[in-house]
Short mmCIF file of C-alpha atoms in Angstrom, two decimals:
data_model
loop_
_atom_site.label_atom_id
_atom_site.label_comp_id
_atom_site.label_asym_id
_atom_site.label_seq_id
_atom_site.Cartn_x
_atom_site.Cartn_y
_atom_site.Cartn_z
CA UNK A 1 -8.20 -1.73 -32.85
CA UNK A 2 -4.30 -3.05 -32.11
CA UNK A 3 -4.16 -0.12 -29.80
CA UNK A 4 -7.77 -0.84 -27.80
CA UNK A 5 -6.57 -4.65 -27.78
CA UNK A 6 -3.14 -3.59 -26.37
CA UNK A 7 -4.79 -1.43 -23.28
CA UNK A 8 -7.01 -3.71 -22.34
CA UNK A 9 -3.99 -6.43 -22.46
CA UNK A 10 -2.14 -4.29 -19.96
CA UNK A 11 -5.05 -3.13 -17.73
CA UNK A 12 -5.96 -7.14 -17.56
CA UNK A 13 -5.53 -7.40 -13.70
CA UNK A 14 -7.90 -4.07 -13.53
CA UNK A 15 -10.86 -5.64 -15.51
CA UNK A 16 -10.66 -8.63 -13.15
CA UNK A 17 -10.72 -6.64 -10.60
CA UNK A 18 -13.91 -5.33 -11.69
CA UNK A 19 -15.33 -8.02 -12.71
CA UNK A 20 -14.52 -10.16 -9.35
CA UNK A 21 -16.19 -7.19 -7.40
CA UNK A 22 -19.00 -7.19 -9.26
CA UNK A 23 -19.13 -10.85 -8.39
CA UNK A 24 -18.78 -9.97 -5.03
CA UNK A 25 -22.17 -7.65 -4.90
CA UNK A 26 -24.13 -9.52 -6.63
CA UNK A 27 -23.28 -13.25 -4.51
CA UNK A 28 -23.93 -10.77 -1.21
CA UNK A 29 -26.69 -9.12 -2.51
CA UNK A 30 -28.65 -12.32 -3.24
CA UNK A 31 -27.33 -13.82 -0.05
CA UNK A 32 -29.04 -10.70 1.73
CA UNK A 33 -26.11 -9.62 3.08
CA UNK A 34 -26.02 -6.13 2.56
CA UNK A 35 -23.39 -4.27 -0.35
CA UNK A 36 -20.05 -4.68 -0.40
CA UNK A 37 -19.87 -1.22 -1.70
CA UNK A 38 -22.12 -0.18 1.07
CA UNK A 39 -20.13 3.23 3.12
CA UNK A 40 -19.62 1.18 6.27
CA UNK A 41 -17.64 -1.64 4.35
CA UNK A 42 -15.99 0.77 2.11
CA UNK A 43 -14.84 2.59 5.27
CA UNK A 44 -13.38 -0.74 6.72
CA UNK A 45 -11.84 -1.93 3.43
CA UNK A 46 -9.90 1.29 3.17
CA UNK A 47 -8.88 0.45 7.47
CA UNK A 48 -8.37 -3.55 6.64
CA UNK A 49 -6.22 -2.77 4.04
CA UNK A 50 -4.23 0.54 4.44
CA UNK A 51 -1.19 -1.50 5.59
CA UNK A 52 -1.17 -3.70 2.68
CA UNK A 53 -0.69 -0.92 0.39
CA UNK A 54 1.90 0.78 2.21
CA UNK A 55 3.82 -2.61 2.48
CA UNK A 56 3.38 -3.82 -1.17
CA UNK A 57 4.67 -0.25 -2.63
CA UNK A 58 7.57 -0.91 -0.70
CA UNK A 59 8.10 -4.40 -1.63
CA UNK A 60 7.52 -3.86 -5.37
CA UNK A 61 10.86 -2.02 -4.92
CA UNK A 62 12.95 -4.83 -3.71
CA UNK A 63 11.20 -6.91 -6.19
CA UNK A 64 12.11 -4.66 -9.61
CA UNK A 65 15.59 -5.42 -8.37
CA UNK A 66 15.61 -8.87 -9.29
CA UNK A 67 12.93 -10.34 -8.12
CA UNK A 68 14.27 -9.97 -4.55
CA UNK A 69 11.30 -9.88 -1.55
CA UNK A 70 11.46 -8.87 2.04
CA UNK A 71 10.37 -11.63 4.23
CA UNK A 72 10.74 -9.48 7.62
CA UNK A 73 8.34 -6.70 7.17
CA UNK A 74 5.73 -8.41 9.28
CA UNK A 75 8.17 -8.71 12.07
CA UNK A 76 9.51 -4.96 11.46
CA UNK A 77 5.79 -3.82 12.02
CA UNK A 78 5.53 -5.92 15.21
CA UNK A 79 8.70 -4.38 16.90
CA UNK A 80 8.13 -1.17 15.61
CA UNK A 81 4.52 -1.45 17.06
CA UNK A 82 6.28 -2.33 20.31
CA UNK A 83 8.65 0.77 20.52
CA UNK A 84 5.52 2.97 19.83
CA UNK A 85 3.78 1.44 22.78
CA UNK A 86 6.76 1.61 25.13
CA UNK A 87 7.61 5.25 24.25
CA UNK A 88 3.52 6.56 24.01
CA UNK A 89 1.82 4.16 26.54
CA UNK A 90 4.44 2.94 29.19
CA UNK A 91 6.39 6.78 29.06
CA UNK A 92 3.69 8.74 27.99
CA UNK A 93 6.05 10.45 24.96
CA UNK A 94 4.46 13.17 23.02
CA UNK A 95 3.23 11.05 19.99
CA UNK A 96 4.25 13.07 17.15
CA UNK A 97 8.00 12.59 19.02
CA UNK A 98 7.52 9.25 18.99
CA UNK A 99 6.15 8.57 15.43
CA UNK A 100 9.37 10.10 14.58
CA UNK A 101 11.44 8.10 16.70
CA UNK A 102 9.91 4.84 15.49
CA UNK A 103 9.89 5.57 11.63
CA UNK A 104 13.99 6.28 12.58
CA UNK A 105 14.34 2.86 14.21
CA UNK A 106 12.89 1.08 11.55
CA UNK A 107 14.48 2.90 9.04
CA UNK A 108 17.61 1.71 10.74
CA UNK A 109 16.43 -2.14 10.83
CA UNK A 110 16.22 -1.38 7.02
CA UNK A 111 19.54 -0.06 6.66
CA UNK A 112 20.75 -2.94 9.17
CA UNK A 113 19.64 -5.69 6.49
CA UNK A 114 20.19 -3.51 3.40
CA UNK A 115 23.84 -3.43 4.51
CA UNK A 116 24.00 -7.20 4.60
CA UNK A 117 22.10 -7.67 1.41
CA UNK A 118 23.76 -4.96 -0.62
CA UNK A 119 27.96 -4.94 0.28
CA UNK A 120 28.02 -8.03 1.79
CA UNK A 121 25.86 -10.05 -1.08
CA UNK A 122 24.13 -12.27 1.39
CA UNK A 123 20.97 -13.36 -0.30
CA UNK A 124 18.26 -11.14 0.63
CA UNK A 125 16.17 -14.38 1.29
CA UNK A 126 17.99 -15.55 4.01
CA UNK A 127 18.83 -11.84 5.11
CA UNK A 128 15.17 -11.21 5.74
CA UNK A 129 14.53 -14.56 7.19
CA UNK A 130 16.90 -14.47 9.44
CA UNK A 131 15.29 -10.56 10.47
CA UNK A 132 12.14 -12.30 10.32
CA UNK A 133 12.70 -14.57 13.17
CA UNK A 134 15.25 -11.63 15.22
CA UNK A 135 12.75 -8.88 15.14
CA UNK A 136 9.26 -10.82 16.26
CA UNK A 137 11.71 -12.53 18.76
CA UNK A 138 12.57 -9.13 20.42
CA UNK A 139 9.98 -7.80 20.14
CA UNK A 140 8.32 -10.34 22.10
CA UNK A 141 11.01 -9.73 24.35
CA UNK A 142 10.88 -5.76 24.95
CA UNK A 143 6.64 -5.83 25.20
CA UNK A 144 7.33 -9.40 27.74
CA UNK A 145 4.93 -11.26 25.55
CA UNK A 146 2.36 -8.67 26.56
CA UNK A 147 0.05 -6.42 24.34
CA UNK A 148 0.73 -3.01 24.98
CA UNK A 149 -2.31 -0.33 25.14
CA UNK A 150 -4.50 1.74 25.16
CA UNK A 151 -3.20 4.61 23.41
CA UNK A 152 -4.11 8.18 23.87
CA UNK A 153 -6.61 9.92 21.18
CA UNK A 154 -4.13 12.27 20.44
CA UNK A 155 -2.19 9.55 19.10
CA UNK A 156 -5.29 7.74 17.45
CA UNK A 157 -6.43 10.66 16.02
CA UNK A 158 -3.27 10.98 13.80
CA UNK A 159 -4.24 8.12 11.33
CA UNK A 160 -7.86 7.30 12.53
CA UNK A 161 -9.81 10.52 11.90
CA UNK A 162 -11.89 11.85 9.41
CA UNK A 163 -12.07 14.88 6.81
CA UNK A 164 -13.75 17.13 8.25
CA UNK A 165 -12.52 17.11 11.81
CA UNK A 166 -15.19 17.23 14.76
CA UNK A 167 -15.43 21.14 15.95
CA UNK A 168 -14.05 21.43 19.48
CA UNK A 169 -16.43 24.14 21.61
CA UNK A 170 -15.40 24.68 25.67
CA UNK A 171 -18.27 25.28 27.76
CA UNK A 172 -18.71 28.21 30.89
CA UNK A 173 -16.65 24.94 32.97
CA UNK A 174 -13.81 24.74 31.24
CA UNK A 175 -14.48 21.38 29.58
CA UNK A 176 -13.45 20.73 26.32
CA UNK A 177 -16.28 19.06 23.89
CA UNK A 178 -16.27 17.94 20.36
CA UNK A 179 -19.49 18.40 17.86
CA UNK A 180 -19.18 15.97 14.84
CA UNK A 181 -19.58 17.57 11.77
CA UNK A 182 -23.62 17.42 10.14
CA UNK A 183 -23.91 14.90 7.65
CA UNK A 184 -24.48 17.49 5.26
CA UNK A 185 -21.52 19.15 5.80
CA UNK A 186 -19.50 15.56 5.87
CA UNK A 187 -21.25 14.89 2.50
CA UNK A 188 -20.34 18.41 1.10
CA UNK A 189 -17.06 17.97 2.18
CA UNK A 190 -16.06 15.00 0.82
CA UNK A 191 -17.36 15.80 -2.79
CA UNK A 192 -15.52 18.86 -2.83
CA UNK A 193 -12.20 16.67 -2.28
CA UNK A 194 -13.51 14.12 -4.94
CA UNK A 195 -13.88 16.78 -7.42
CA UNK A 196 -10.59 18.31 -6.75
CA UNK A 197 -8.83 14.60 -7.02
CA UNK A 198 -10.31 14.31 -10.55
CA UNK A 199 -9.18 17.52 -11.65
CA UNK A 200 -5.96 16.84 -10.11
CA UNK A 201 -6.02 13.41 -12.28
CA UNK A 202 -7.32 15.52 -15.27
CA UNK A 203 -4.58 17.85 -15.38
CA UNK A 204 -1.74 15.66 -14.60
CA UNK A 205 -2.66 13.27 -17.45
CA UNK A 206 -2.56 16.45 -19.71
CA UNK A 207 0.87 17.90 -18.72
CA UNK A 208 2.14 14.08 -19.27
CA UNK A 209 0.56 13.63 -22.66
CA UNK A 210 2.10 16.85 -23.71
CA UNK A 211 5.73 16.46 -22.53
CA UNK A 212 5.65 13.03 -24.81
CA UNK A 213 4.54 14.76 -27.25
CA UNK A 214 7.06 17.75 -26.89
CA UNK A 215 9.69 14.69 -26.62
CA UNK A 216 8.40 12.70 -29.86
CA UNK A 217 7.07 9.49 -27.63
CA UNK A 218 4.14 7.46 -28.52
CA UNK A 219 0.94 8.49 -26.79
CA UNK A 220 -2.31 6.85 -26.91
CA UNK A 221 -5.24 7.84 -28.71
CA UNK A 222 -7.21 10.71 -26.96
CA UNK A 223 -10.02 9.35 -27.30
CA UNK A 224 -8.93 6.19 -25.02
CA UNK A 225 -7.17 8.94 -22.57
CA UNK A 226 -10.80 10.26 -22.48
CA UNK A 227 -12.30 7.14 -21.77
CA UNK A 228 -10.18 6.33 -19.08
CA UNK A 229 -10.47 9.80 -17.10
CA UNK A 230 -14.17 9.47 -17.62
CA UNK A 231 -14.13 5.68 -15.61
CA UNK A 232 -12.20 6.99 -13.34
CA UNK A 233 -13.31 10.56 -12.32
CA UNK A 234 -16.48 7.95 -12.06
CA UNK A 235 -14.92 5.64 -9.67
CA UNK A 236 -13.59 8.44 -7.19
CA UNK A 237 -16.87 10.83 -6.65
CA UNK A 238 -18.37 7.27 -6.19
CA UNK A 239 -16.49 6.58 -3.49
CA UNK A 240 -16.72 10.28 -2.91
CA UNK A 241 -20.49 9.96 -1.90
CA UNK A 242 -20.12 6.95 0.04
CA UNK A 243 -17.19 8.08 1.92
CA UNK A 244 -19.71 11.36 3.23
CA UNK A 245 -22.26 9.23 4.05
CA UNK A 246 -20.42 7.69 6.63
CA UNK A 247 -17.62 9.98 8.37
CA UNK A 248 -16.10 11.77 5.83
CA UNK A 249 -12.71 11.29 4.19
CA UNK A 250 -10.57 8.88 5.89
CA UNK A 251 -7.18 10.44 6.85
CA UNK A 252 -5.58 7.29 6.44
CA UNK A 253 -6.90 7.66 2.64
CA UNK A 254 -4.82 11.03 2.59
CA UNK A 255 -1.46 9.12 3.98
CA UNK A 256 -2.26 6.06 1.05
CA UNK A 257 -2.60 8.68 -1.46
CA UNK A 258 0.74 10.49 -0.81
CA UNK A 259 2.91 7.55 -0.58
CA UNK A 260 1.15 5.72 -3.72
CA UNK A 261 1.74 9.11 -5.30
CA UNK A 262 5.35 9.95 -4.65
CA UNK A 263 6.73 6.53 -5.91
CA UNK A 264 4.71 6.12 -8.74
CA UNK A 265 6.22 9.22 -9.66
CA UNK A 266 9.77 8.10 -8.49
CA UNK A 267 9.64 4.68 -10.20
CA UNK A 268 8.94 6.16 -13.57
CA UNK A 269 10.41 9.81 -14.05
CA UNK A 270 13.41 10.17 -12.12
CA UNK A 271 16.63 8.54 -12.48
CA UNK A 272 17.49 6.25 -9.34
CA UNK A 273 13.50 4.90 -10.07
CA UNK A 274 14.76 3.92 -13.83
CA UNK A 275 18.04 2.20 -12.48
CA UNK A 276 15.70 -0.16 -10.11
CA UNK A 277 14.15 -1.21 -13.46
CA UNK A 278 17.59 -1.23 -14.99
CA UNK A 279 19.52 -3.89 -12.56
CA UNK A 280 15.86 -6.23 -12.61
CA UNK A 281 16.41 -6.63 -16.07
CA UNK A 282 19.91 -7.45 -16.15
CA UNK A 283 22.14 -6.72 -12.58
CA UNK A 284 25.34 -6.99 -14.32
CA UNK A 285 24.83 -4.71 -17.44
CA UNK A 286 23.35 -2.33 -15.26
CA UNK A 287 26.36 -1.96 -13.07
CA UNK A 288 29.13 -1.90 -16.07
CA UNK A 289 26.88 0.92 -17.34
CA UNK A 290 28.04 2.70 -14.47
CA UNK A 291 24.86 2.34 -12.00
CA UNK A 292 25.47 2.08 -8.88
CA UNK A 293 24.00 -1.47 -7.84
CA UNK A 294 24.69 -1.83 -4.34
CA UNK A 295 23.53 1.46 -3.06
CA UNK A 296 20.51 1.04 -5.18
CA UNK A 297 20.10 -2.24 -3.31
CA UNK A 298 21.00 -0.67 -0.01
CA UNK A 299 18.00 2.33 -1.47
CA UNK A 300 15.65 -0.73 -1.65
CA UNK A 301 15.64 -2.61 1.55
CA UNK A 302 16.44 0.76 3.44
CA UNK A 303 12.83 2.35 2.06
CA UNK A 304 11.25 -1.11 2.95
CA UNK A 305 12.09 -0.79 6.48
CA UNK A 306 10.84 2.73 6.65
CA UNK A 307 7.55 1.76 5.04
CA UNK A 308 7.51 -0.99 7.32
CA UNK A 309 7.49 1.02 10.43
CA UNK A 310 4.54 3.69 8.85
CA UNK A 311 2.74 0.47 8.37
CA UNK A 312 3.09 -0.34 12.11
CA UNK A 313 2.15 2.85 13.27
CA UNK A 314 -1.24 2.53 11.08
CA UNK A 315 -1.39 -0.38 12.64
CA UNK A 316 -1.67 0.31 16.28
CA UNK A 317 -3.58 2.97 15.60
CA UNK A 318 -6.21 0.90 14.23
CA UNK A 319 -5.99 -1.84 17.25
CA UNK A 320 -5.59 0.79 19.59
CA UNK A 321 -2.95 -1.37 21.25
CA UNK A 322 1.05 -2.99 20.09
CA UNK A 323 -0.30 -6.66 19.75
CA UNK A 324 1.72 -9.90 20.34
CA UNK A 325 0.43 -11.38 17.30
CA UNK A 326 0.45 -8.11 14.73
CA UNK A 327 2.26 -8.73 11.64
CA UNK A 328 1.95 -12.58 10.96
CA UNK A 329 1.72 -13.02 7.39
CA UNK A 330 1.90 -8.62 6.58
CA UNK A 331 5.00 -10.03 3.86
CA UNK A 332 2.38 -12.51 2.25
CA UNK A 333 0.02 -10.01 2.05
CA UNK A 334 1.97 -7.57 0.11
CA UNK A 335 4.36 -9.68 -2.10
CA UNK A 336 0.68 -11.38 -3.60
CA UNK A 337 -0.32 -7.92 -3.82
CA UNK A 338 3.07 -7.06 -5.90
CA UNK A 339 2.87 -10.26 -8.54
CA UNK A 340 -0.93 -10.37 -8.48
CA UNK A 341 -0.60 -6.50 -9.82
CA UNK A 342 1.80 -7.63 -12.43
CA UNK A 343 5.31 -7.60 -10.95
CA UNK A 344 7.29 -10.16 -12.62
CA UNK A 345 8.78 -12.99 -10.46
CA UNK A 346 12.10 -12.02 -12.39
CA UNK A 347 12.34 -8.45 -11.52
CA UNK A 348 12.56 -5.27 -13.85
CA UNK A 349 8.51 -5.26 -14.41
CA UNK A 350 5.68 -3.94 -12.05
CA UNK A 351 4.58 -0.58 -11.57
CA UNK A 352 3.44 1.04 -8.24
CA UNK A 353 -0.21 1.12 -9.46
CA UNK A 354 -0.58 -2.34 -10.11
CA UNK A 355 0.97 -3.27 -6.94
CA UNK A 356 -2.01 -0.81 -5.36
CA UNK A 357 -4.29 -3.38 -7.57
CA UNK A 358 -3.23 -6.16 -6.04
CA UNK A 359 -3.49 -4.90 -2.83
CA UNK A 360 -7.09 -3.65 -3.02
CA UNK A 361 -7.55 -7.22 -5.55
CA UNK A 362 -6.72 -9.14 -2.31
CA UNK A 363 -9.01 -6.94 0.13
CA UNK A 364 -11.98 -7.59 -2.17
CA UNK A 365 -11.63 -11.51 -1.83
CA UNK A 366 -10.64 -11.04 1.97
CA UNK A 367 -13.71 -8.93 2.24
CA UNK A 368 -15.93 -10.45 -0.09
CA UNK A 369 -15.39 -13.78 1.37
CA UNK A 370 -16.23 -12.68 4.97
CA UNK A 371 -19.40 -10.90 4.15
CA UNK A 372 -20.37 -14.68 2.88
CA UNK A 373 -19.01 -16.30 5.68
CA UNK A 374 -16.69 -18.38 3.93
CA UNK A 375 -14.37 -20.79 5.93
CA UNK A 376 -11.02 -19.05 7.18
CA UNK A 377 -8.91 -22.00 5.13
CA UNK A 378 -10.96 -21.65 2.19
CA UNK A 379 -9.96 -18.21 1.93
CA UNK A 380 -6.37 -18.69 2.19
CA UNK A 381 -6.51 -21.74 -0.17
CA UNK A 382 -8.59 -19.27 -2.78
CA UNK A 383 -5.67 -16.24 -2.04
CA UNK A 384 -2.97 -18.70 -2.39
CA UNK A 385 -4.61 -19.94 -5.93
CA UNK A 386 -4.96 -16.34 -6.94
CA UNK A 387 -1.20 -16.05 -5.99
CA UNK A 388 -0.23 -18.93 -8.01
CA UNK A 389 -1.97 -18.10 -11.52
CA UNK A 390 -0.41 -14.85 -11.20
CA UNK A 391 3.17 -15.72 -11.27
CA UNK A 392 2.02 -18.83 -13.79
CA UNK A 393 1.05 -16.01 -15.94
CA UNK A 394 3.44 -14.30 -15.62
CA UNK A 395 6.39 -17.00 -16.34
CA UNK A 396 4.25 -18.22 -19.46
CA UNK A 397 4.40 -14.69 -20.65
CA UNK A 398 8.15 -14.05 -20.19
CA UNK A 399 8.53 -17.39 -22.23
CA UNK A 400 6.44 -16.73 -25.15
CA UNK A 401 8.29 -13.74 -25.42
CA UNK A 402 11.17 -15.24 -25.09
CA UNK A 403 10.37 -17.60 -28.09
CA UNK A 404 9.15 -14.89 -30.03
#
């Protein structure tokens, strides 16, 4: 019973979650609104809210360093955004060139305030405030204050299309057309990758739980490991079904995947993920213990940048255009996402799943809230609430343990 009452303490944020978007349906449903889980508005949550994930997994990094944040990512997305426009729209680049390109500049703009933040020791607070205000300023300066678009399909296509592709058939002219797929075949489809995520989930909860055992750790009980698969496997053909009764697999669901993947893995089983934990929970011990601290930092706000500039790219591609106002308030978005999915304020706690959490946590109340036609300041006065009981909980928690 210790060990149920323990999970469910840790998986807290996840049962809200739940619970809030059950909420959600059942307020919309009587308001005869529709569903929220309906396959049009799951299709536009996972749109809406692509670039909050992306942004929060790279923020929970600077924030397991010490409780550090990135207040320029917003701005890095809108300058970014403006180099993609000016290389694909204005000289007509090849766009996989110039993906590359801009994921390389902002990279750079990472390394530019890691630098400062990590051998220089200015505070990354007023590092990234001061990028904050540098990077929207010229960025507004290289697009003239203009929005920059449209872009080609080719370009569009890389983050906007769906699993599986249209079929592309050239009739006795010459001309190139494109059949959509049958909705059969979307449907098909898209349980066939639903099935093959759970079994990916299946098998790489197995190979964990026997390398702890192999290694002596603690383990939970299998019939809890059960349990959980079984919610879950439930969750994704779910979404599964309503994803092929709409267009099919987002590829933009693909890209999420691969990044949540790859640093929840590098967080918690290889070494330079463990030393991020290491210096949030005490900087100084962590460097006499001979890890490097500064280019750990330097690792940090570097990554942030990069992420940054894939979240731009998403970005335009969903617009269709480099926008004069894209970015304002991206860094609010994913450092709520990061403490409302249990990153502590402090640093040294937070995992890359609960930052995910958050992020989908907030996109339910953004969503939720619009379906119902709720007030624009009422929703940032409910998101800012949500914000503030997080970290409240999360400072009352660090000092009951602390007086325990």
């Amino acid at each position: 019973m210790s060990k149920v009452k323990n999970y469910l303490g840790k998986s807290s944020m996840l049962i809200v979650l739940v619970l809030v978007m059950l909420l959600f349906e059942a307020l919309i449903r009587a308001n005869g609104s529709g569903s929220l889980f309906s396959p049009a508005n799951i299709n536009n949550f996972i749109s809406q809210n692509g670039y909050v994930i992306i942004l929060a997994t790279g923020m929970l990094l600077c924030i397991l360093t010490g409780g550090n944040i990135d207040l320029s990512v917003g701005s890095v997305v809108i300058l970014v955004g403006a180099f993609s426009g000016i290389f694909i729209v204005n000289m007509g680049m090849n766009p996989y060139l110039a993906t590359f390109l801009c994921l390389a500049i902002a990279t750079l703009i990472g390394a530019w305030q890691a630098f400062w933040i990590a051998y220089v020791r200015i505070p990354p607070f007023v590092t990234t405030l001061a990028g904050m205000l540098i990077f929207r300023g010229l960025a507004l300066v290289i697009m003239d204050s203009k929005n920059i678009g449209p872009y080609p399909d080719s370009y569009k296509n890389m983050f906007n299309s769906y699993i599986p592709l249209p079929s592309k058939e050239i009739d006795i002219d010459g001309v190139v057309n494109y059949i959509p797929p049958q909705p059969s075949e979307t449907l098909t489809v898209s349980i066939i990758f639903g099935v093959v995520v759970c079994l990916a989930l299946i098998i790489a909860q197995v190979v964990s739980r026997i390398m702890k055992i192999k290694k002596e750790y603690a383990v939970e009980h299998i019939a809890l490991v059960i349990a959980k698969l079984v919610a879950v496997s439930a969750v994704v053909m779910f979404l599964a079904v309503r994803l092929g009764e709409n267009r099919g697999v987002p590829v933009l669901l693909l890209i999420l995947g691969a990044i949540v993947m790859f640093y929840a893995y590098f967080t918690q089983n290889t070494a330079p993920g463990r030393y991020l934990y290491a210096m949030g929970g005490n900087e100084k011990a962590a460097r006499l213990s001979g890890i490097n601290t500064k280019k750990m930092m330097f690792f940090a706000y570097t990554n942030m940048g990069f992420l940054a500039g894939v979240a731009a790219l998403v970005s335009v591609a969903r617009f269709n255009q480099a926008s004069t106002q894209a970015g304002q308030g991206f860094e609010l978005d994913a450092i709520g996402a990061c403490f409302i999915g249990g990153a502590s304020a402090y640093g040294g706690v937070g995992r890359v799943g609960g930052a995910v959490i958050g992020a989908v946590f907030m996109g339910v109340l953004n969503m939720g809230m619009s379906i119902l036609g709720a007030d624009q300041n009422l929703q940032r006065v409910i998101k800012g609430l949500v914000l503030l009981a997080a970290v409240i909980f999360d400072v009352l928690s660090k000092n009951r343990k602390q007086a325990t």
